[in-house]
Coordinates of C-alpha atoms and ligand atoms in Angstrom, one line a residue:
M5 CA -20.9 -8.2 -9.8
E6 CA -17.6 -9.5 -11.0
S7 CA -15.7 -12.4 -9.4
I8 CA -12.5 -14.2 -10.1
A9 CA -12.7 -17.9 -10.9
V10 CA -9.4 -19.8 -10.3
T11 CA -8.9 -23.5 -10.8
G12 CA -6.0 -24.8 -8.9
G13 CA -3.4 -27.5 -9.7
R14 CA -1.2 -25.8 -12.3
K15 CA 2.4 -25.1 -11.6
L16 CA 3.2 -21.5 -12.6
S17 CA 6.3 -20.8 -14.7
G18 CA 7.8 -17.9 -16.6
S19 CA 8.5 -14.2 -16.0
V20 CA 6.2 -11.4 -15.0
D21 CA 6.7 -7.6 -14.8
V22 CA 5.8 -5.7 -11.7
S23 CA 3.7 -2.4 -11.9
G24 CA 4.3 0.9 -10.2
S25 CA 3.5 1.0 -6.5
K26 CA 0.0 2.0 -5.4
N27 CA 1.2 3.1 -1.9
A28 CA 4.0 5.2 -3.4
A29 CA 1.8 6.7 -6.1
L30 CA -0.9 7.9 -3.7
P31 CA 1.2 10.3 -1.6
V32 CA 3.2 11.4 -4.7
L33 CA 0.0 12.4 -6.5
F34 CA -1.3 14.3 -3.5
S35 CA 2.1 16.0 -3.1
A36 CA 1.4 17.7 -6.5
L37 CA -1.0 20.0 -4.5
L38 CA 2.2 21.7 -3.1
A39 CA 3.1 23.3 -6.5
D40 CA 0.9 25.0 -9.1
G41 CA 1.5 24.0 -12.7
E42 CA 2.0 20.8 -14.7
H43 CA 3.3 17.6 -13.0
H44 CA 4.3 14.5 -14.9
F45 CA 4.3 11.0 -13.5
D46 CA 5.4 7.7 -15.1
N47 CA 4.9 4.1 -14.0
V48 CA 1.5 5.0 -12.4
P49 CA -0.5 1.8 -12.0
Q50 CA -4.0 1.7 -13.3
L51 CA -6.1 1.0 -10.2
R52 CA -9.3 2.0 -8.5
D53 CA -7.4 3.9 -5.7
I54 CA -5.6 6.0 -8.3
V55 CA -9.0 6.9 -9.9
S56 CA -10.3 7.8 -6.5
T57 CA -7.2 10.1 -6.0
E58 CA -7.8 11.7 -9.4
Q59 CA -11.4 12.4 -8.4
L60 CA -10.4 14.0 -5.2
L61 CA -7.7 16.1 -7.0
A62 CA -10.4 17.1 -9.6
A63 CA -12.6 18.4 -6.7
L64 CA -9.6 20.5 -5.7
N65 CA -9.3 22.1 -9.1
C66 CA -6.6 19.8 -10.5
E67 CA -7.0 18.4 -14.1
S68 CA -5.5 15.0 -14.7
S69 CA -5.0 13.0 -17.9
R70 CA -3.5 9.6 -18.6
N71 CA -1.6 8.0 -21.4
G72 CA -1.0 4.4 -20.5
N73 CA 1.0 4.4 -17.3
S74 CA 2.0 8.1 -17.6
M75 CA -0.1 10.8 -16.0
R76 CA -0.1 14.6 -16.2
I77 CA -1.7 16.6 -13.4
R78 CA -2.3 20.4 -13.8
V79 CA -2.6 22.0 -10.4
A80 CA -4.3 25.3 -9.8
P81 CA -5.7 26.8 -6.5
P82 CA -9.1 25.4 -5.5
S83 CA -12.0 27.7 -4.6
T84 CA -12.0 25.9 -1.2
P85 CA -9.4 23.5 0.0
E86 CA -11.8 20.8 1.0
A87 CA -11.9 17.0 0.7
P88 CA -15.5 16.0 1.0
Y89 CA -16.8 12.8 2.7
D90 CA -18.1 11.3 -0.5
L91 CA -14.7 11.1 -1.9
V92 CA -12.7 10.4 1.2
R93 CA -14.8 7.5 2.3
K94 CA -13.8 5.6 -0.8
M95 CA -10.2 5.6 0.2
R96 CA -8.6 6.2 3.7
A97 CA -5.4 7.5 2.1
S98 CA -7.3 10.7 1.2
I99 CA -6.2 12.0 4.5
L100 CA -2.8 12.5 2.8
C101 CA -4.2 15.8 1.2
L102 CA -4.3 17.4 4.7
G103 CA -0.6 18.2 4.9
P104 CA -0.2 19.6 1.4
L105 CA -3.5 21.7 1.5
L106 CA -2.6 23.2 4.9
A107 CA 1.0 24.0 3.9
R108 CA 0.0 25.5 0.6
Y109 CA -3.2 27.4 1.5
G110 CA -3.1 27.9 5.3
Q111 CA -6.3 26.0 5.7
A112 CA -7.9 22.7 4.9
R113 CA -11.2 21.0 5.5
V114 CA -10.8 17.2 5.2
S115 CA -13.4 14.6 6.0
L116 CA -12.4 11.9 8.5
P117 CA -12.1 8.6 6.8
G118 CA -14.8 6.1 7.8
G119 CA -14.2 2.7 9.4
C120 CA -12.0 0.1 7.8
A121 CA -12.1 -3.7 7.6
I122 CA -8.6 -4.0 9.1
G123 CA -8.8 -2.4 12.6
S124 CA -9.9 1.0 13.6
R125 CA -7.0 2.8 11.8
P126 CA -7.2 6.2 13.5
V127 CA -5.8 9.4 12.0
D128 CA -4.8 11.0 15.4
L129 CA -1.1 11.1 14.6
H130 CA -1.8 12.9 11.3
V131 CA -3.8 15.5 13.2
E132 CA -1.3 15.9 16.1
T133 CA 1.5 16.4 13.6
M134 CA -0.2 19.4 12.0
Q135 CA -0.8 20.8 15.5
R136 CA 2.9 20.4 16.2
L137 CA 3.6 22.4 13.1
G138 CA 1.5 25.2 14.5
A139 CA -2.0 24.5 13.0
E140 CA -5.2 25.1 14.9
I141 CA -7.4 22.1 14.5
E142 CA -11.1 21.5 15.2
I143 CA -13.0 18.4 14.5
E144 CA -16.5 19.4 13.5
A145 CA -19.3 17.3 11.9
G146 CA -16.9 14.6 10.8
Y147 CA -14.4 17.0 9.3
V148 CA -10.8 18.0 10.4
I149 CA -10.7 21.7 10.1
A150 CA -7.1 23.0 10.1
K151 CA -5.8 26.5 10.0
A152 CA -2.4 28.1 10.1
K153 CA -1.1 31.4 8.6
R154 CA 2.1 29.6 7.9
L155 CA 3.3 26.3 9.4
V156 CA 6.4 26.5 11.5
G157 CA 9.0 23.8 11.6
D158 CA 9.4 21.8 14.9
R159 CA 10.5 18.4 16.3
I160 CA 8.0 15.6 15.6
L161 CA 8.5 12.4 17.6
F162 CA 6.1 9.7 16.5
D163 CA 5.3 7.3 19.4
K164 CA 4.3 4.7 16.8
V165 CA 5.8 4.3 13.3
T166 CA 3.2 5.5 10.8
V167 CA 3.7 5.5 7.1
G168 CA 0.9 7.9 6.2
G169 CA 1.7 10.1 9.3
T170 CA 5.3 10.4 8.2
E171 CA 4.2 11.3 4.6
N172 CA 1.8 13.9 5.8
A173 CA 4.4 15.4 8.1
L174 CA 6.9 15.5 5.3
M175 CA 4.6 17.2 2.8
A176 CA 3.5 19.8 5.4
A177 CA 7.1 20.6 6.5
T178 CA 8.4 21.3 3.0
L179 CA 6.7 24.7 3.0
A180 CA 6.9 25.4 6.7
R181 CA 9.1 28.2 8.1
G182 CA 12.3 26.8 9.5
T183 CA 13.4 23.2 10.2
T184 CA 11.4 20.2 11.0
V185 CA 12.9 17.0 12.4
I186 CA 10.8 13.8 12.2
E187 CA 12.0 11.2 14.7
N188 CA 10.9 7.5 14.6
A189 CA 9.9 8.2 11.0
A190 CA 8.7 5.4 8.8
K191 CA 11.6 4.0 6.6
E192 CA 9.3 2.3 4.0
P193 CA 10.5 2.6 0.3
E194 CA 7.2 4.4 -0.4
V195 CA 8.3 7.2 2.0
V196 CA 11.6 7.4 0.2
D197 CA 9.9 7.6 -3.2
L198 CA 7.8 10.5 -2.0
V199 CA 10.9 12.3 -0.7
H200 CA 12.5 11.8 -4.2
Y201 CA 9.6 13.7 -5.8
L202 CA 9.5 16.4 -3.1
Q203 CA 13.3 16.9 -3.7
T204 CA 12.6 17.1 -7.5
M205 CA 10.1 19.9 -6.7
G206 CA 12.8 21.7 -4.8
A207 CA 12.2 20.6 -1.2
K208 CA 15.3 20.3 1.2
I209 CA 15.1 17.0 2.9
E210 CA 17.8 14.7 4.4
G211 CA 17.7 11.3 6.0
A212 CA 14.9 9.6 4.0
G213 CA 15.0 5.9 4.6
S214 CA 16.3 6.3 8.2
S215 CA 14.3 7.0 11.3
V216 CA 15.3 10.6 11.5
I217 CA 14.3 12.9 8.6
T218 CA 15.2 16.6 8.5
I219 CA 13.3 19.1 6.4
E220 CA 14.4 22.7 5.8
G221 CA 11.3 24.6 4.8
V222 CA 11.3 26.6 1.5
D223 CA 9.0 29.3 0.3
E224 CA 7.9 27.7 -2.9
L225 CA 8.1 24.4 -4.9
Q226 CA 8.0 23.8 -8.6
P227 CA 6.3 21.0 -10.5
G228 CA 8.5 18.2 -11.9
R229 CA 8.6 14.7 -13.4
H230 CA 8.9 11.4 -11.5
S231 CA 8.6 7.7 -12.1
I232 CA 6.9 5.7 -9.4
V233 CA 8.9 3.0 -7.7
A234 CA 8.0 -0.7 -8.3
D235 CA 5.3 -2.2 -6.1
R236 CA 7.1 -4.4 -3.6
I237 CA 3.8 -5.9 -2.4
E238 CA 2.7 -6.9 -5.9
A239 CA 6.1 -8.3 -6.5
G240 CA 5.9 -10.3 -3.2
T241 CA 2.4 -11.5 -4.1
L242 CA 3.5 -12.8 -7.5
L243 CA 6.5 -14.6 -5.9
I244 CA 4.3 -16.3 -3.4
A245 CA 2.0 -17.3 -6.3
G246 CA 4.9 -19.1 -7.9
A247 CA 5.9 -20.7 -4.6
I248 CA 2.4 -21.9 -3.6
T249 CA 2.1 -23.9 -6.9
G250 CA 5.6 -25.4 -6.5
G251 CA 6.5 -23.6 -9.8
S252 CA 9.4 -21.5 -10.9
V253 CA 8.6 -17.8 -11.4
R254 CA 10.8 -14.8 -12.1
V255 CA 9.4 -11.5 -11.0
A256 CA 11.0 -8.7 -13.0
R257 CA 11.2 -4.9 -12.9
C258 CA 11.3 -4.8 -9.1
E259 CA 13.7 -3.7 -6.4
P260 CA 14.9 -6.9 -4.7
A261 CA 16.3 -5.0 -1.7
H262 CA 12.8 -3.9 -0.8
L263 CA 11.8 -7.6 -0.4
Q264 CA 14.6 -8.9 1.7
S265 CA 12.4 -9.9 4.6
L266 CA 10.2 -12.0 2.3
I267 CA 13.2 -13.5 0.5
D268 CA 14.6 -14.5 3.9
K269 CA 11.4 -16.1 5.0
L270 CA 10.9 -18.0 1.7
R271 CA 14.5 -19.4 2.0
E272 CA 13.9 -20.3 5.7
S273 CA 10.9 -22.2 4.5
G274 CA 13.1 -24.2 2.0
F275 CA 12.6 -22.4 -1.3
D276 CA 15.5 -21.6 -3.5
V277 CA 15.3 -17.9 -4.3
H278 CA 17.7 -15.8 -6.4
A279 CA 17.8 -12.1 -6.7
D280 CA 19.7 -10.0 -9.2
Q281 CA 19.7 -6.2 -10.0
D282 CA 16.0 -5.9 -10.7
S283 CA 14.4 -9.4 -10.5
I284 CA 13.8 -12.2 -8.1
T285 CA 13.3 -15.8 -9.0
V286 CA 11.7 -18.5 -6.9
E287 CA 12.6 -22.0 -8.0
E288 CA 10.4 -25.2 -8.2
A289 CA 9.9 -26.9 -4.9
Q290 CA 8.4 -30.3 -3.9
S291 CA 7.7 -29.3 -0.4
W292 CA 8.4 -26.5 2.2
K293 CA 8.4 -26.1 5.9
G294 CA 6.2 -24.2 8.3
T295 CA 7.8 -20.8 9.0
D296 CA 7.0 -18.2 11.7
V297 CA 6.4 -14.6 10.6
T298 CA 5.8 -11.4 12.6
T299 CA 4.8 -8.3 10.7
A300 CA 6.5 -5.0 11.7
P301 CA 7.5 -1.7 10.1
Y302 CA 10.1 -1.8 7.2
P303 CA 12.6 -3.4 6.8
A304 CA 10.8 -6.2 8.8
F305 CA 8.1 -8.4 7.2
P306 CA 5.3 -6.2 5.7
T307 CA 1.7 -6.5 7.1
D308 CA 0.6 -6.2 3.4
L309 CA 2.1 -9.6 2.7
Q310 CA 0.9 -11.3 5.8
A311 CA -2.3 -12.8 4.3
Q312 CA -0.5 -14.0 1.2
F313 CA 2.2 -15.7 3.3
M314 CA -0.4 -17.3 5.4
A315 CA -2.0 -18.9 2.3
L316 CA 1.5 -20.3 1.4
M317 CA 1.9 -21.7 4.9
T318 CA -1.4 -23.6 4.7
Q319 CA 0.5 -25.8 2.2
A320 CA 3.7 -26.2 4.3
E321 CA 4.9 -29.2 6.2
G322 CA 4.4 -28.4 9.9
T323 CA 3.1 -25.5 11.9
S324 CA 3.6 -21.7 11.4
V325 CA 2.9 -19.0 13.9
I326 CA 1.9 -15.8 12.2
T327 CA 1.9 -12.7 14.3
E328 CA 0.3 -9.4 13.1
G329 CA 2.2 -6.6 14.7
I330 CA 0.8 -3.6 12.9
F331 CA -3.0 -3.8 12.7
E332 CA -5.5 -5.3 15.1
N333 CA -8.2 -7.3 13.4
R334 CA -6.2 -8.2 10.2
F335 CA -7.1 -11.8 10.2
M336 CA -10.4 -11.5 8.2
H337 CA -9.0 -13.8 5.6
V338 CA -8.6 -16.7 8.1
Q339 CA -12.2 -17.7 8.0
E340 CA -12.3 -17.7 4.2
L341 CA -9.1 -19.8 4.1
V342 CA -10.6 -22.2 6.5
R343 CA -13.7 -22.5 4.2
L344 CA -11.2 -23.7 1.6
G345 CA -10.0 -26.4 3.9
A346 CA -7.1 -24.7 5.7
N347 CA -6.3 -25.6 9.3
I348 CA -5.8 -22.2 11.0
T349 CA -6.5 -21.1 14.6
P350 CA -6.6 -17.3 15.0
M351 CA -6.0 -15.9 18.5
A352 CA -6.1 -12.1 18.8
Q353 CA -3.0 -11.0 16.9
V354 CA -1.6 -14.5 16.4
A355 CA -2.7 -17.2 14.0
I356 CA -1.5 -20.8 14.2
V357 CA -1.4 -22.4 10.7
R358 CA -1.1 -26.2 10.5
G359 CA 0.1 -26.9 7.0
N360 CA -1.3 -29.7 5.0
R361 CA -0.3 -29.9 1.3
G362 CA -3.3 -30.8 -0.8
A363 CA -5.9 -30.0 1.9
L364 CA -7.5 -27.1 0.0
S365 CA -10.5 -27.6 -2.2
G366 CA -12.3 -24.9 -4.2
A367 CA -15.3 -23.1 -2.8
S368 CA -17.0 -19.7 -3.0
V369 CA -15.2 -17.2 -0.8
M370 CA -15.6 -13.5 0.0
A371 CA -12.8 -11.0 -0.3
T372 CA -12.8 -8.7 2.8
D373 CA -10.0 -6.3 2.0
L374 CA -7.3 -5.7 -0.6
R375 CA -4.6 -8.1 0.6
A376 CA -7.0 -10.7 1.9
S377 CA -8.4 -10.9 -1.6
A378 CA -4.9 -11.7 -2.9
S379 CA -4.4 -14.4 -0.4
L380 CA -7.7 -16.1 -1.5
V381 CA -6.6 -16.0 -5.1
L382 CA -3.3 -17.6 -4.1
A383 CA -5.0 -20.3 -2.1
G384 CA -7.2 -20.9 -5.1
L385 CA -4.1 -21.6 -7.2
A386 CA -3.2 -24.4 -4.8
A387 CA -6.8 -25.8 -4.2
E388 CA -8.3 -28.7 -6.0
G389 CA -11.2 -27.6 -8.2
T390 CA -12.5 -24.1 -8.7
T391 CA -12.5 -21.2 -6.2
M392 CA -14.7 -18.3 -6.8
V393 CA -13.4 -15.1 -5.2
N394 CA -16.3 -12.6 -4.8
R395 CA -16.2 -8.9 -4.0
I396 CA -13.1 -8.4 -6.1
Y397 CA -13.5 -4.6 -6.2
H398 CA -11.1 -4.8 -3.2
L399 CA -8.5 -6.5 -5.5
D400 CA -9.0 -3.8 -8.2
R401 CA -8.1 -1.1 -5.6
G402 CA -4.6 -2.3 -5.5
Y403 CA -3.5 -4.9 -8.2
E404 CA -3.1 -4.0 -11.8
N405 CA -4.4 -6.9 -13.9
L406 CA -3.5 -9.6 -11.3
E407 CA -5.6 -12.2 -13.1
R408 CA -4.0 -11.4 -16.5
K409 CA -0.5 -11.5 -14.9
L410 CA -1.2 -14.9 -13.3
A411 CA -2.8 -16.3 -16.5
G412 CA 0.4 -15.3 -18.3
L413 CA 2.3 -17.5 -15.9
G414 CA 0.0 -20.4 -16.8
A415 CA -2.7 -20.1 -14.1
D416 CA -6.2 -21.2 -14.9
I417 CA -7.9 -17.9 -13.8
K418 CA -10.5 -15.6 -15.3
R419 CA -12.8 -12.7 -14.3
V420 CA -16.4 -13.7 -14.5
N421 CA -19.6 -11.9 -14.2
A422 CA -21.4 -13.6 -11.3
G423 CA -24.6 -11.6 -11.7
Ligands
UD1_10 C1 0.1 2.3 5.0 C2 -0.2 1.5 3.7 C3 -0.8 0.2 4.1 C4 0.1 -0.6 5.1 C5 0.4 0.3 6.2 C6 1.5 -0.3 7.2 C7 -0.7 3.3 2.1 C8 -1.7 4.0 1.3 N1 -1.2 2.3 2.9 O1 -1.1 2.6 5.7 O2 -1.0 -0.6 2.9 O3 -0.6 -1.7 5.5 O4 1.0 1.6 5.8 O5 2.6 -0.7 6.5 O6 0.5 3.6 2.1 N2 -2.0 4.7 13.5 C9 -2.5 5.4 14.5 N3 -2.8 6.7 14.3 C10 -2.6 7.4 13.2 C11 -2.0 6.6 12.1 C12 -1.7 5.3 12.3 O7 -2.7 4.9 15.6 O8 -2.9 8.5 13.1 C13 -1.6 3.3 13.6 C14 -2.4 2.3 12.7 O9 -3.7 2.0 13.2 C15 -1.5 1.1 12.6 C16 -0.1 1.8 12.7 O10 -0.3 3.1 13.2 O11 -1.7 0.3 13.8 C17 0.6 1.9 11.4 O12 -0.3 2.5 10.4 P1 0.3 3.4 9.2 O13 1.7 3.1 9.0 O14 -0.1 4.8 9.5 O15 -0.6 2.9 8.0 P2 -1.2 3.7 6.8 O16 -0.2 4.8 6.5 O17 -2.6 4.0 7.0

């Protein structure tokens, strides 16, 4: 099994390019199911979750091929519009094929995703949305079985902001009869990127990026070409990597506006951060202050950067209160950070971090989920000695060559076969 060995103590410096966004690419690739023919995508990151998506699309009669970061998907009707458990269990986001399959074929059989390390993460809102659009739904033997001659537009009011739920609703509504209005919609940049591709295919959508999105259903969509937006979570992780080593790092080919909440928090903590059109630079710092953070839907601080920011706060002067406002049970990284010497007290949805520069020392740690893995790598950059991060298949789900990018900035990091 592969692990990452990182030896701390080096200040990072230089410039690094951000890859395409995993969380934008997944719904965009699933949206291809809405139109037969050949779709072209650029800036697609090379990740395990993308391979899982290609496998599910292959089971649905779509042929995909890659050339570097470009991907071509040829879509043709499947013999049965079914997403089997074996493929769905690898990646929860597979539920995103429910909307497109149902809208396109009037039926879908999609396995319920299994449990997840970060809270129970139900899919009730996805299912209710399809019912709202006129689908009959049964849950049978672990599968969502959905049927509708043709979906009919309606008003969908989410009682909780859900990124995936909004994306599924959007995709389903593009081919529904009449108008759909989504209220309390997610405003995340990944939702906006999906809407850009749906519009390229001919969908009529207004209001993306706001909390009310209106979709005028059309009879048919056409395949097109789209370049995936930069990954704001990877960009944020790389910035924090620079910050935690006290180094100076420029993160290039990103959208600084998508990271305003992180930039604000880094500045509040005492870092000098500059942003221009498509890059962000964090400057060298001798010390930084404990800073409180609460995660919430965009544009507030992203839950997907909570674990990484917590690693940074273990090295701050003073105390930080970190509140997880999106997922229950998303503090699995705390115990591993504590094993490295961090002083953190988790209490339900809140963690108190008492910063102490230089208190971390290398140890063997276990990655529990994707973003937790990244926080352990970051902590390793600041720890004395070598940290071995095990179970890095989590990291490979969502970061393209993280260790190579960090090594390019001067980190002492390598992938090793730990047997
Ligand atoms: C997406 C991201 C994930 C990120 C999360 C929140 C992808 C592939 N993943 O996940 O990285 O952490 O947004 O920004 O884009 N909920 C329900 N019922 C539902 C759906 C969600 O109760 O049917 C709850 C969830 O448990 C959570 C909250 O709603 O508490 C928000 O989840 P949601 O925005 O749907 O997250 P995902 O789309 O799964």
